[in-house]
Short mmCIF file of N, CA and C in Angstrom, two decimals:
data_model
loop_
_atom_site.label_atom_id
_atom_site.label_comp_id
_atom_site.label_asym_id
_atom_site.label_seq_id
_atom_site.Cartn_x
_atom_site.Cartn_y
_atom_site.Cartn_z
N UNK A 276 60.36 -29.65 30.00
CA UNK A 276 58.94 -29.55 30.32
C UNK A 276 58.57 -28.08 30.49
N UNK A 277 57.47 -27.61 30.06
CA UNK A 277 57.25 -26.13 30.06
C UNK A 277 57.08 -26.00 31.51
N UNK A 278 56.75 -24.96 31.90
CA UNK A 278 56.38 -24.39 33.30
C UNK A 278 54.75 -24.28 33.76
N UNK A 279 53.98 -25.09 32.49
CA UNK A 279 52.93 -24.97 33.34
C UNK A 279 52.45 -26.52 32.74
N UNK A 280 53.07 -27.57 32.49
CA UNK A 280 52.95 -28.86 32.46
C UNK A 280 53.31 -29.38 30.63
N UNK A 281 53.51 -30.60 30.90
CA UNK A 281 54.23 -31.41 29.99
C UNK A 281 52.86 -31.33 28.60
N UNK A 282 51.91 -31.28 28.64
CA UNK A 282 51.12 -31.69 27.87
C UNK A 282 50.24 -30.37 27.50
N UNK A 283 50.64 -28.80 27.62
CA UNK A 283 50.69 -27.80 27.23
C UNK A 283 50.75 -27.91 25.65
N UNK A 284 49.65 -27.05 24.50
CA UNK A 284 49.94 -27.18 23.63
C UNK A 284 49.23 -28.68 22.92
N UNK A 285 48.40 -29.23 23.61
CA UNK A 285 47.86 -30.77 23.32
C UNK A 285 46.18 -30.26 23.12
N UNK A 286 45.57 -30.81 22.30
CA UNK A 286 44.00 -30.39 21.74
C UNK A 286 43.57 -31.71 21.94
N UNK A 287 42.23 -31.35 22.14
CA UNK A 287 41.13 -32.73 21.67
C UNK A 287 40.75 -32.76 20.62
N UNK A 288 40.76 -34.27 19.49
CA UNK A 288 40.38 -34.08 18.65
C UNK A 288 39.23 -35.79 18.84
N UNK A 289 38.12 -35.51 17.98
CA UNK A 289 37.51 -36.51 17.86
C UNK A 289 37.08 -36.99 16.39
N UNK A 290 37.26 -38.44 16.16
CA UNK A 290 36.87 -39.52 14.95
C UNK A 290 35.52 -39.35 14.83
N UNK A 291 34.78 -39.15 13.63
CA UNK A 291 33.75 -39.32 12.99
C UNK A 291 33.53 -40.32 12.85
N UNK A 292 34.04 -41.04 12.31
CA UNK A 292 34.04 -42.72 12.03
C UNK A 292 34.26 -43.71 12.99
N UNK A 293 34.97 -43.82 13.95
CA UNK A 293 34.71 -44.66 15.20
C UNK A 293 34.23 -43.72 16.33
N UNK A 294 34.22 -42.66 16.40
CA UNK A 294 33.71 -41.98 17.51
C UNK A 294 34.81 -41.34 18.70
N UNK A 295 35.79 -42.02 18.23
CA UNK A 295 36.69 -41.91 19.19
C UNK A 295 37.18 -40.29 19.72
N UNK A 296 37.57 -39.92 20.91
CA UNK A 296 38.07 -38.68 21.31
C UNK A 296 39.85 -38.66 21.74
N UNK A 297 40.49 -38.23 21.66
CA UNK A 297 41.89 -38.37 21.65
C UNK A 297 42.38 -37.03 21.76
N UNK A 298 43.98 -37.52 22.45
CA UNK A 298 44.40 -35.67 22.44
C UNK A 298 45.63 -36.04 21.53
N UNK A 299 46.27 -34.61 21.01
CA UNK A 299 47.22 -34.84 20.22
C UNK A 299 47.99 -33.07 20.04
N UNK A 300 49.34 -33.13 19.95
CA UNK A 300 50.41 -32.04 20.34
C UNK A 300 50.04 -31.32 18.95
N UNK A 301 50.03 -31.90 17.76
CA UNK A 301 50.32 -30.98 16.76
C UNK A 301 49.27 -31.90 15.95
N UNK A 302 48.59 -31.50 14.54
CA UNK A 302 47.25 -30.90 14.27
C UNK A 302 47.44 -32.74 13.36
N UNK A 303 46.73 -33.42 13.78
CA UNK A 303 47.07 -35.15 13.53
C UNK A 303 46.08 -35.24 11.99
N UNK A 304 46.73 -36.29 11.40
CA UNK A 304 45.71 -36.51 9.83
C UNK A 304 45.39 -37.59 10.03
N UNK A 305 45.35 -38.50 11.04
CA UNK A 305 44.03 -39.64 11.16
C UNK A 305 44.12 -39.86 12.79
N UNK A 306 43.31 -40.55 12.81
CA UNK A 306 43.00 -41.03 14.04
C UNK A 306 43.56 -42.28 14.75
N UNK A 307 43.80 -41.88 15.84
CA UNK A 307 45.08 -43.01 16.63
C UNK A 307 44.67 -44.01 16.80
N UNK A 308 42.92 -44.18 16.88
CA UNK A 308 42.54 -45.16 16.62
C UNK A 308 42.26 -45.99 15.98
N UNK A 309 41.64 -46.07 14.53
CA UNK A 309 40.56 -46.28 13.47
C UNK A 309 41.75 -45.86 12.49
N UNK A 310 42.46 -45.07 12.61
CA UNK A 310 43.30 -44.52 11.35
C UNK A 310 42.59 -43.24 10.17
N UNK A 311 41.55 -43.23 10.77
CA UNK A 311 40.74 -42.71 9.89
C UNK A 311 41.06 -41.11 9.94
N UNK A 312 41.50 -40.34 8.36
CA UNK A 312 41.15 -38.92 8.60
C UNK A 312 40.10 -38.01 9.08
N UNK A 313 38.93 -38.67 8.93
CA UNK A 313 37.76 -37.70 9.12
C UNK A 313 37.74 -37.51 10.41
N UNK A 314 38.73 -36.63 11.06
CA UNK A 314 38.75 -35.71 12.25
C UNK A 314 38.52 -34.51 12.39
N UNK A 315 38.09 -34.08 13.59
CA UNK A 315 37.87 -32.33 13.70
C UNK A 315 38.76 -32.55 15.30
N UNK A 316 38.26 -30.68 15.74
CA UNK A 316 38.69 -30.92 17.14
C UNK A 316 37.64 -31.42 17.98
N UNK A 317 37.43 -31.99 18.72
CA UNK A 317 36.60 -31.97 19.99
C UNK A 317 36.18 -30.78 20.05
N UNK A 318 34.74 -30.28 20.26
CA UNK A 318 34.24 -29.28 21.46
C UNK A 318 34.16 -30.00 22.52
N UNK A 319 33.82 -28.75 23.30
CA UNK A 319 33.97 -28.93 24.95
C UNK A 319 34.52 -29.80 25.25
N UNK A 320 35.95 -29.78 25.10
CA UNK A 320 36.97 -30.95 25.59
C UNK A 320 37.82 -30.19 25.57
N UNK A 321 38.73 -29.81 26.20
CA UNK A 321 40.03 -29.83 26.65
C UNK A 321 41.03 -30.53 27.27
N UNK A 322 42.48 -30.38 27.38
CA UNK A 322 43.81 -31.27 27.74
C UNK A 322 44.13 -30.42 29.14
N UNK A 323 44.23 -31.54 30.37
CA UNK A 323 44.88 -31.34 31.03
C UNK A 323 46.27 -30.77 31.05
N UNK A 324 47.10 -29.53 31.32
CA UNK A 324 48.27 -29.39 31.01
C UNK A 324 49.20 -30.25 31.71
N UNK A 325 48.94 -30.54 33.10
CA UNK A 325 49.68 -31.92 33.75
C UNK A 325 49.71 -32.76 33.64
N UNK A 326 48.71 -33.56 33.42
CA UNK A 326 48.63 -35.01 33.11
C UNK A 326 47.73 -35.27 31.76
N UNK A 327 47.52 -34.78 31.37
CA UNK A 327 47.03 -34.98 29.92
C UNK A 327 45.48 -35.86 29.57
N UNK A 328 44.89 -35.49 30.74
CA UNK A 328 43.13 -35.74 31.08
C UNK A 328 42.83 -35.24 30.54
N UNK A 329 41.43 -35.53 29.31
CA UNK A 329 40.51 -34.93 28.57
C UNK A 329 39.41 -34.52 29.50
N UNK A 330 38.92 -32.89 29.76
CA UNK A 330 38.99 -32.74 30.46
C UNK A 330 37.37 -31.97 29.80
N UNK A 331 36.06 -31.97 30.75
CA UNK A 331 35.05 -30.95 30.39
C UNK A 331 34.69 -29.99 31.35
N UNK A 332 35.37 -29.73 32.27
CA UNK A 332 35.51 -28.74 33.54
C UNK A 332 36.78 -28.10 33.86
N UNK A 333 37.05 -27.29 34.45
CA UNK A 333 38.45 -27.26 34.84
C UNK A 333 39.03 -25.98 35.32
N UNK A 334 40.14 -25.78 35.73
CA UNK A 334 40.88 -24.46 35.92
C UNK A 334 41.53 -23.90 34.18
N UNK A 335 41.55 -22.53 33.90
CA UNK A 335 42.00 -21.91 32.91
C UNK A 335 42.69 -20.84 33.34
N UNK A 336 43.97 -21.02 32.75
CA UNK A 336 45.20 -19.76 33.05
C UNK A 336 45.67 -19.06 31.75
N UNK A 337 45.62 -17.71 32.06
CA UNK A 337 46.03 -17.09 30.52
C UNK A 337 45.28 -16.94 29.85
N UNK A 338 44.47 -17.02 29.47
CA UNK A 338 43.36 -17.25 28.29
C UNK A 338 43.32 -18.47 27.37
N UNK A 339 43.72 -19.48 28.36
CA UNK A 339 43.81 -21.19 27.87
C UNK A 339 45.11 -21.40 27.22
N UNK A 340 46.21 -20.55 28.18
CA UNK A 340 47.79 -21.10 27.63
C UNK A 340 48.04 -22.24 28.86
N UNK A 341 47.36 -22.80 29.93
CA UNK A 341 47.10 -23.69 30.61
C UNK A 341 45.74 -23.68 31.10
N UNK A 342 45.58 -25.34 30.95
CA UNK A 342 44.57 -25.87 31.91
C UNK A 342 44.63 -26.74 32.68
N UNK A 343 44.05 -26.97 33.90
CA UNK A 343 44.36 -28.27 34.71
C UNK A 343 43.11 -28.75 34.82
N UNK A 344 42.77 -30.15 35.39
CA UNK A 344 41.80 -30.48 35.85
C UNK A 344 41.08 -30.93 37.11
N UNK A 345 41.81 -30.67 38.12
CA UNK A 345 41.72 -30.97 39.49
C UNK A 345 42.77 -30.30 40.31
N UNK A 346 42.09 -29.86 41.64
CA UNK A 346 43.58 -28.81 42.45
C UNK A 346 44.72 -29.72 42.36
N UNK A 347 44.77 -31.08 42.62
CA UNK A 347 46.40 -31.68 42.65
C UNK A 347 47.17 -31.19 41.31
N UNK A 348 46.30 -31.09 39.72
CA UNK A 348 47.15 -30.86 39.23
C UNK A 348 47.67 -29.55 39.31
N UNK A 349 46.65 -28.27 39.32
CA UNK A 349 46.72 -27.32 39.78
C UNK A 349 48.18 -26.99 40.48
N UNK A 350 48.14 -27.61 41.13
CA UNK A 350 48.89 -27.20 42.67
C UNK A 350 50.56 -27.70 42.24
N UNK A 351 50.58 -28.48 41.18
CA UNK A 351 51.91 -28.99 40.94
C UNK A 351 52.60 -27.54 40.31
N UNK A 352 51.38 -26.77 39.96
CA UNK A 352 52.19 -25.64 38.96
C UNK A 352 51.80 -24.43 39.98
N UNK A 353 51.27 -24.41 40.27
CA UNK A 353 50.57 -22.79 41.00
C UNK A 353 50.05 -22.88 42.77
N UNK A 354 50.80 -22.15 43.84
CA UNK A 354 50.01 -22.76 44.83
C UNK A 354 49.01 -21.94 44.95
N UNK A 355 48.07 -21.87 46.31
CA UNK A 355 46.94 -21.20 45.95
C UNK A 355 46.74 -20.00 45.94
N UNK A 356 47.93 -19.32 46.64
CA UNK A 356 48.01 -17.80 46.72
C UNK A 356 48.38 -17.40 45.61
N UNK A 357 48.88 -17.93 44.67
CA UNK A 357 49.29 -17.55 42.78
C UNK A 357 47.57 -18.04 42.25
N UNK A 358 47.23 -18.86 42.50
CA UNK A 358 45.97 -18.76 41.80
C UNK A 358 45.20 -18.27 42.28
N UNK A 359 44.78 -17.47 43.62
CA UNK A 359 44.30 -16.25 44.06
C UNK A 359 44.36 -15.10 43.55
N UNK A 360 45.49 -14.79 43.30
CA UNK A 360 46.09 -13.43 42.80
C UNK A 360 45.69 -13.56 40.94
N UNK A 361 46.36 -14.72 40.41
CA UNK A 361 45.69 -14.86 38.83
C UNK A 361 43.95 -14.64 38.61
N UNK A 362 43.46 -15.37 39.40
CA UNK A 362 41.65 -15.29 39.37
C UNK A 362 41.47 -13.53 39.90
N UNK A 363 42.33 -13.21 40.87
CA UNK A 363 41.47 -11.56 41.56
C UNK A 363 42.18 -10.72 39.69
N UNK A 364 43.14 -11.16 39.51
CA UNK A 364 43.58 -10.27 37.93
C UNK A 364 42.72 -10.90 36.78
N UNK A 365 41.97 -11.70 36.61
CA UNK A 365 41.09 -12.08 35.68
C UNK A 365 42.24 -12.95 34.77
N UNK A 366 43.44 -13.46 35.13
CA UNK A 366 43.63 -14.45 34.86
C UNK A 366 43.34 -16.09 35.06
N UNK A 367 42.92 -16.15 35.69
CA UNK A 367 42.40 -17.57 35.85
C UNK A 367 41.42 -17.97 36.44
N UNK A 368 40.90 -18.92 36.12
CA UNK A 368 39.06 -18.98 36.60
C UNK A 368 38.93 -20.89 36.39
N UNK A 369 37.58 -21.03 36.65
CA UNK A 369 37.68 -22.37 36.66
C UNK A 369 35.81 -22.36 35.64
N UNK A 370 35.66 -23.30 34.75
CA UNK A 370 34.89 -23.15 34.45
C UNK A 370 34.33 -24.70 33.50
N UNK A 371 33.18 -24.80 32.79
CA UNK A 371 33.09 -26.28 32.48
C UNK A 371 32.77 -25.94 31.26
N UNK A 372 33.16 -26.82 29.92
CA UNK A 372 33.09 -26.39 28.02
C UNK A 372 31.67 -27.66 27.77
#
């Protein structure tokens, strides 16, 4: 498991054809639902790096080499004095897509 959660590296992508939104590790040719290719990525969606919540708010670390979506997940990777110190260095911020 990486060091800043299991689902690091995971995109939103959403179906044209059923509508559907889904996340997925590496760059998918149909849809998990419908089967259908006509996919793009999601805007304003992002992957939880902990638990793998599609996510339209959130904490951002790195320049989106992690995201979480709530302090618990947060907190599994960073306590708050590391995400003090990341946000005062303009690494990490919390913000909504």
């Amino acid at each position: 498991m990486s060091v800043f959660g299991k689902y690091v590296d995971y995109l939103a992508y959403h179906c044209d054809d059923c509508g559907a939104t889904f996340l997925a590790r590496l760059d998918p040719y149909k849809c998990k639902f419908c089967g259908s290719n006509n996919i793009d990525p999601a805007e304003n969606k992002r992957v939880c790096s902990h638990c793998g919540k599609l996510m339209n708010d959130g904490y951002v670390f790195y320049d989106g080499e992690a995201y979480y979506c709530s302090d618990e997940c947060l907190h599994q990777h960073f306590s708050e004095a590391e995400y003090i110190r990341a946000f005062n260095s303009d690494d990490a911020y919390w913000t909504e897509w």
